[in-house]
mmCIF file of C-alpha atoms in Angstrom:
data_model
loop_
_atom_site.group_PDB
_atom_site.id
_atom_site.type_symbol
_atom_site.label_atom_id
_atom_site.label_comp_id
_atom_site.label_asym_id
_atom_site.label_seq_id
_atom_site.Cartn_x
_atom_site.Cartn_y
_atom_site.Cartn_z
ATOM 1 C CA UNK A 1 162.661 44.880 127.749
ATOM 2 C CA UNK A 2 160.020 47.160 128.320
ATOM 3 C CA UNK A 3 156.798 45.566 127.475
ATOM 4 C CA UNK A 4 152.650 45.169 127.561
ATOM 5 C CA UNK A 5 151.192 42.408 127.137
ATOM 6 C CA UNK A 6 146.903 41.919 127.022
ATOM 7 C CA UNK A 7 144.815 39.409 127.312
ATOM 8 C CA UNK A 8 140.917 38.048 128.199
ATOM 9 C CA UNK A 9 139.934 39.661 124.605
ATOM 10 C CA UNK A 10 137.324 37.342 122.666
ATOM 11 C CA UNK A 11 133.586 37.262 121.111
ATOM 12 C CA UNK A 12 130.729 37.536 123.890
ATOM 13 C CA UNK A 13 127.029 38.179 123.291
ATOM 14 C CA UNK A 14 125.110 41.807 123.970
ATOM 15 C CA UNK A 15 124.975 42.033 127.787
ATOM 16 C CA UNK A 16 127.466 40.007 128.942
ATOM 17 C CA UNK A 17 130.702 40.393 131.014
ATOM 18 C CA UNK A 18 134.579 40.343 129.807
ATOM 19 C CA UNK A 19 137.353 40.770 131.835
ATOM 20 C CA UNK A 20 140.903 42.358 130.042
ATOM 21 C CA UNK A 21 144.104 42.215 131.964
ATOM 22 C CA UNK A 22 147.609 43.919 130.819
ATOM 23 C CA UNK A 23 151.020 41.943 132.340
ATOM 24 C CA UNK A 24 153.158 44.510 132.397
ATOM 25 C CA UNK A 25 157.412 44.254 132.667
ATOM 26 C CA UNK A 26 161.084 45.935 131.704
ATOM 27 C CA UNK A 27 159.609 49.105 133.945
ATOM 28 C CA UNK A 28 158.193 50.262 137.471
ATOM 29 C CA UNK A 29 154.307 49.895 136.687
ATOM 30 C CA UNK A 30 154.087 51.399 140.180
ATOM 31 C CA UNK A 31 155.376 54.761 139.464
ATOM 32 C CA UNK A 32 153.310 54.932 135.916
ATOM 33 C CA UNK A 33 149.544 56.379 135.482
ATOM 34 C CA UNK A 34 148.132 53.305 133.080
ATOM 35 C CA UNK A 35 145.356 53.625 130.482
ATOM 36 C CA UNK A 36 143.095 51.715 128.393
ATOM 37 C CA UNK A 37 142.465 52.764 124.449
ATOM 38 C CA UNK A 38 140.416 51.196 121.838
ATOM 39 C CA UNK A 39 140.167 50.888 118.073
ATOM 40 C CA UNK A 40 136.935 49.642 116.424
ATOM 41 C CA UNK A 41 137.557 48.021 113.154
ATOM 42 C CA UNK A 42 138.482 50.432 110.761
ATOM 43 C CA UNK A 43 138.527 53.320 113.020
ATOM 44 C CA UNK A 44 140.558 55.736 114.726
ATOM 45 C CA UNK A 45 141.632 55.656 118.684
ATOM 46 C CA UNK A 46 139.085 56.249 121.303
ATOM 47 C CA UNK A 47 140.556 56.644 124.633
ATOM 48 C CA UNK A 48 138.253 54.383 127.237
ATOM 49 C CA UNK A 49 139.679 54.770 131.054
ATOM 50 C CA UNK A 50 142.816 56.201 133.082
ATOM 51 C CA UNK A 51 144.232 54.814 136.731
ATOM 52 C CA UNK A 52 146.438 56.691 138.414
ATOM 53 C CA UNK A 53 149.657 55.290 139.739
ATOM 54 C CA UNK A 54 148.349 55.117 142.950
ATOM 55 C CA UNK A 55 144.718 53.965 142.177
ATOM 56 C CA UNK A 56 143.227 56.948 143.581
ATOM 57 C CA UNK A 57 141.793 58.567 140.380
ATOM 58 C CA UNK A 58 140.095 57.377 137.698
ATOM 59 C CA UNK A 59 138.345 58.783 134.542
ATOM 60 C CA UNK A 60 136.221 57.195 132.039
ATOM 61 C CA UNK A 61 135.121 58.293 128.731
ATOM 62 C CA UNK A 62 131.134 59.084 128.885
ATOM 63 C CA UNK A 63 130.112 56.013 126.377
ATOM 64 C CA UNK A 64 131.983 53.187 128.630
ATOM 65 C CA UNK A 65 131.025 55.564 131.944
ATOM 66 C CA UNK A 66 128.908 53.108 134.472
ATOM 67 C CA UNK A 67 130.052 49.658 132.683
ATOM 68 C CA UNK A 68 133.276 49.668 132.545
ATOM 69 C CA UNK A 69 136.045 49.329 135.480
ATOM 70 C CA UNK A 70 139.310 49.812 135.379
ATOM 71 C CA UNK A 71 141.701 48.584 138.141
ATOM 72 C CA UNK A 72 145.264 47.827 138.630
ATOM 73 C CA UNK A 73 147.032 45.093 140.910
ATOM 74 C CA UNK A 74 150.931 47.044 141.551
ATOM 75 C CA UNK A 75 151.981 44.018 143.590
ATOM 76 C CA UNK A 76 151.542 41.817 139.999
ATOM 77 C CA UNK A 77 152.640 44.489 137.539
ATOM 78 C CA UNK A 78 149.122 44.281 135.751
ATOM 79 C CA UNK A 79 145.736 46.596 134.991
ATOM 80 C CA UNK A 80 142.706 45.066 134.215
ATOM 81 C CA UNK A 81 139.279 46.118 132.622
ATOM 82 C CA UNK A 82 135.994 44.527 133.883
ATOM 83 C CA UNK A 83 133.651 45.243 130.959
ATOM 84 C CA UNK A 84 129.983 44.864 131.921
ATOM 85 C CA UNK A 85 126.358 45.412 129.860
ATOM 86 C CA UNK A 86 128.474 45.458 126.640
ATOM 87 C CA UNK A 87 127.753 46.100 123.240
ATOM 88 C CA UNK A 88 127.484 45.491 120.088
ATOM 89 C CA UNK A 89 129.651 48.997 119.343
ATOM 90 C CA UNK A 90 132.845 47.918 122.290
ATOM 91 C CA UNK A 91 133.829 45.885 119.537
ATOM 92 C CA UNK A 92 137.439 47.075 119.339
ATOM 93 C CA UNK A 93 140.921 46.083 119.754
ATOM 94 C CA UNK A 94 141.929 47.528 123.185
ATOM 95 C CA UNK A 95 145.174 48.368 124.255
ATOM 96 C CA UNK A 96 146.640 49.127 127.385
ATOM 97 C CA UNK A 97 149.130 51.853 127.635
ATOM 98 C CA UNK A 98 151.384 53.549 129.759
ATOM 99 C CA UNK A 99 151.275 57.547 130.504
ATOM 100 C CA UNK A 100 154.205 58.869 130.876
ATOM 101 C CA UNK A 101 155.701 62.822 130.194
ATOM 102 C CA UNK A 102 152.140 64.103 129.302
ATOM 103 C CA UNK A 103 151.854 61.227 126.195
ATOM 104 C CA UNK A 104 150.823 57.421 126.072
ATOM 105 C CA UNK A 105 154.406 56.031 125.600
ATOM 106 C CA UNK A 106 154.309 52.280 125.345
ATOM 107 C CA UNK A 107 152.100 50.441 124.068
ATOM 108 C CA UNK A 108 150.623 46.790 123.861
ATOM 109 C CA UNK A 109 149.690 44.475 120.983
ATOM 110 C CA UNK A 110 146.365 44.937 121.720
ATOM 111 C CA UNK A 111 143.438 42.156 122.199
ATOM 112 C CA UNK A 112 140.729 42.135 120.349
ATOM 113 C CA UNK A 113 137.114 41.717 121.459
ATOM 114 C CA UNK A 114 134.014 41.439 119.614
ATOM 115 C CA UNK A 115 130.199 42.061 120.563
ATOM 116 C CA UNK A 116 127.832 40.077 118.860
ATOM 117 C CA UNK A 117 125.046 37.535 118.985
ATOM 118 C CA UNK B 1 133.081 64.136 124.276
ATOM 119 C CA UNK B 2 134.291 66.385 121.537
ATOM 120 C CA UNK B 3 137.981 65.217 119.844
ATOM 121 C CA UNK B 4 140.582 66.871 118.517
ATOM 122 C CA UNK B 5 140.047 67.938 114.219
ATOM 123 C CA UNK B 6 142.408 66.479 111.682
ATOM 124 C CA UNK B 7 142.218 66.216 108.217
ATOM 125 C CA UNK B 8 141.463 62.707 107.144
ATOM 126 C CA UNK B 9 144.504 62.425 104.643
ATOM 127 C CA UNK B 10 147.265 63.992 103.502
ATOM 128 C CA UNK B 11 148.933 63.307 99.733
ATOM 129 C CA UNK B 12 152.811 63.771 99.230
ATOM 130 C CA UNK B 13 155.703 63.110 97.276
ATOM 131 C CA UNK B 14 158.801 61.445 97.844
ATOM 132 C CA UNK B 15 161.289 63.367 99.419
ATOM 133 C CA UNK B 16 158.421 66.205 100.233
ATOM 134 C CA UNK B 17 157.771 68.026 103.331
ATOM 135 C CA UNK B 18 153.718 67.121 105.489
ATOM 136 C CA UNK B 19 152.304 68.786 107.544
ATOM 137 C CA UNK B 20 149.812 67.609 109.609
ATOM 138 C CA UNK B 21 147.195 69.658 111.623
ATOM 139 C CA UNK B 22 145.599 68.680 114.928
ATOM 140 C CA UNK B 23 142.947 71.493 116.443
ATOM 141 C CA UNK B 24 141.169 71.577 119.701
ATOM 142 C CA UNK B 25 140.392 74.320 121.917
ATOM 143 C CA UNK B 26 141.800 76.471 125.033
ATOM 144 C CA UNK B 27 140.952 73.333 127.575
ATOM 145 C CA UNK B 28 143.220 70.479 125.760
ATOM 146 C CA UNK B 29 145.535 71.644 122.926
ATOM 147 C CA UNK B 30 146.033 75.378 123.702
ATOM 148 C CA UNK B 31 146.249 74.280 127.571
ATOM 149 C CA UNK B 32 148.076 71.034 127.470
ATOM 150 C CA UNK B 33 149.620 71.272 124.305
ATOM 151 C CA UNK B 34 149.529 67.663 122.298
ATOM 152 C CA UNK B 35 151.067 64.341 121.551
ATOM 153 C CA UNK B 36 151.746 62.633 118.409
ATOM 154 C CA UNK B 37 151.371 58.953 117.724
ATOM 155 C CA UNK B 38 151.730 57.023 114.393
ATOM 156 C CA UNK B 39 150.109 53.661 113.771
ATOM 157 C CA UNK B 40 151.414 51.379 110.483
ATOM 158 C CA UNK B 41 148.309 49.123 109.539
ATOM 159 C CA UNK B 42 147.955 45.840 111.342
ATOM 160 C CA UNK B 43 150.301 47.438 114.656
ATOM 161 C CA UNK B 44 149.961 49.357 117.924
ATOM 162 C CA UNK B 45 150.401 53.094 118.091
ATOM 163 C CA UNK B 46 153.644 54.400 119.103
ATOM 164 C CA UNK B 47 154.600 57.882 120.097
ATOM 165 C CA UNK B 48 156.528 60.509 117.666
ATOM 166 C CA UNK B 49 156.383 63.567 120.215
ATOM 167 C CA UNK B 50 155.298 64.889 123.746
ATOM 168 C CA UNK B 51 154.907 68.082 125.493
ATOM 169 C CA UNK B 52 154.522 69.644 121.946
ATOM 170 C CA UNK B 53 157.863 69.211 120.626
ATOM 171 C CA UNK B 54 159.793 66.862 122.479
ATOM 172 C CA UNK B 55 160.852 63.049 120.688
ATOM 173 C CA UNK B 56 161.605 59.710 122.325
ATOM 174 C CA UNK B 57 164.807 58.634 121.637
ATOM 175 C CA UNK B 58 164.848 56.734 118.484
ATOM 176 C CA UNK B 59 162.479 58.900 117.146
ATOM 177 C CA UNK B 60 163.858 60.425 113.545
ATOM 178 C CA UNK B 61 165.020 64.073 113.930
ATOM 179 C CA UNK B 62 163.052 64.562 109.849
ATOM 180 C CA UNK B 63 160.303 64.963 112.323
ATOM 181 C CA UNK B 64 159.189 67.772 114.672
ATOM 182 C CA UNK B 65 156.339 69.189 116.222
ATOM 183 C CA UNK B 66 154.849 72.783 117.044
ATOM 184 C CA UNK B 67 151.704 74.635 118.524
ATOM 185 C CA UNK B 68 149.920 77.847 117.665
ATOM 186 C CA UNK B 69 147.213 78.441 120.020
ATOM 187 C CA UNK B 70 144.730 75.804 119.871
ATOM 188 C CA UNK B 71 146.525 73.783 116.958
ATOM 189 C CA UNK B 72 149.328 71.598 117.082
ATOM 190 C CA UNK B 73 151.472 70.650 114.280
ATOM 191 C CA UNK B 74 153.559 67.704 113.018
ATOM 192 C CA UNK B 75 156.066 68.248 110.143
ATOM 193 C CA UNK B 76 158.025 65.495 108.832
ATOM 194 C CA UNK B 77 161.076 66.508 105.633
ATOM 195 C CA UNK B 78 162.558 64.214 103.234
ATOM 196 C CA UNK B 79 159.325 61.991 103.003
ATOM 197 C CA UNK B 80 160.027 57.810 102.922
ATOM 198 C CA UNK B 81 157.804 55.006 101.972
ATOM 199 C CA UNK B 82 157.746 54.115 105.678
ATOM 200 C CA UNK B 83 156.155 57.671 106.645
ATOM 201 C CA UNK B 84 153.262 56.310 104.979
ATOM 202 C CA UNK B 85 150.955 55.498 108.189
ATOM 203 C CA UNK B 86 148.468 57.280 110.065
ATOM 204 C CA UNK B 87 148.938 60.036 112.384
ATOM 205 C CA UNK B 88 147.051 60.988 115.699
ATOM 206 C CA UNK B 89 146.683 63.237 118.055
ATOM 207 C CA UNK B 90 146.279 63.247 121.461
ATOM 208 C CA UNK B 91 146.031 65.523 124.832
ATOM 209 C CA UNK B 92 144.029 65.395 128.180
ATOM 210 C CA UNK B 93 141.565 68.175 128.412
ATOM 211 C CA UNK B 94 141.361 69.870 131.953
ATOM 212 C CA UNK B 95 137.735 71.109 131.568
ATOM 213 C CA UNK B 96 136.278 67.267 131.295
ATOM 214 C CA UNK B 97 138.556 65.368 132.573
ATOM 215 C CA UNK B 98 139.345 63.311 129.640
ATOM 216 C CA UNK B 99 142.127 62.273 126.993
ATOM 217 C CA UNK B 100 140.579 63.308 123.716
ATOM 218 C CA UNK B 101 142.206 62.057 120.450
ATOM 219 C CA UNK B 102 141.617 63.361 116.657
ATOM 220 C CA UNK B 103 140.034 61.042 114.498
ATOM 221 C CA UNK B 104 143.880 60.369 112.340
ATOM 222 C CA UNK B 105 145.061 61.585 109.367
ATOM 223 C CA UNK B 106 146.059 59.072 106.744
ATOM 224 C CA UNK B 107 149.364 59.905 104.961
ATOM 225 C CA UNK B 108 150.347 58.988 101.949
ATOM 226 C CA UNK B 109 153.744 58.949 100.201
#
């Protein structure tokens, strides 16, 4: 079935590096523009990056904007997120989701990282 | 990067009509129109409606969507205990080059 699944999410002091990757299956990643959203505890959804389907655009919201990298492997099925300099307020479950008709269709479970010393 | 405006929560009955209010301006929701997600605590989002007022299959036809200018609407009839979630909006906005999303509306049933 049609599914997204993340993973690299964890706890990792101010400054440091994480690295998020999204498996994705049940659908042609290929064809799809692929996105990465996040949640902070308690809060409502911030959108954090896009990649196009064929990797040649890509848009960041201005608080993750020189940090953050997103990236996508098509030959694997799977989008990643290099997270550099982070912080304590990236603390967020992140999900990775799919763009499709103008509207972030499927979804992941999410993984959860957390900022702190 | 400015969002989208919703009201933080919204109060009804069983068996009641909501509806819920997502505003931007002329570069995302009056331009683009909006989508609707809802998100049950603990779980991912999933999407109600795109391009306005179009559903995913599987979606229940109690709810439908509209836009007026800048705002974008979500009605759902015949309120359940599972409508109880929250509600967002979303929609890319051509003038920065970003998805923006309202902060969620809580309903209540």
């Amino acid at each position: 079935q049609v599914q997204l699944v993340e993973s690299g999410g964890g706890v990792v002091q101010p400054g440091r590096s994480l690295r998020l990757s999204c498996a994705a299956s049940g659908f042609t990643f290929s064809n799809f523009a692929m996105h990465w959203v996040r949640q902070a505890p308690g809060k409502g959804l911030e959108w954090v990056a896009h990649i196009s389907y064929h990797e040649i655009n890509e848009h960041y919201a201005d608080s993750v904007k020189g940090r953050f990298t997103i990236s996508r492997d098509n030959s694997k099925n799977t989008l990643f997120l290099q997270m550099d300099s982070l912080r304590p307020e990236d603390t967020a479950v992140y999900y990775c989701t799919c763009e499709s008709l103008d509207a972030f269709d499927i979804w992941g479970q999410g993984t959860m990282v957390t900022v702190s010393s | 990067q400015a969002g989208l405006t919703q009201p933080p929560s919204v109060s009804k009955g069983l068996r009641q009509t909501a509806t819920l209010t997502c505003t931007g301006n002329s570069n995302n929701v009056g331009n683009q129109g909006a989508a609707w997600l809802q998100q049950h605590q603990g779980h991912p989002p999933k999407l109600l409606s795109y391009r306005n007022n179009n559903r995913p299959s599987g979606i229940s036809e109690r709810l439908s969507a509209s836009r007026s200018g800048n705002t974008a609407s979500l009605t759902i009839t015949g309120l359940q205990p599972e409508d109880e979630a929250d509600y967002y909006c979303s929609a890319w906005d051509s003038a920065l080059s970003v998805w923006v999303f309202g902060g969620g509306t809580k309903l209540t049933v």
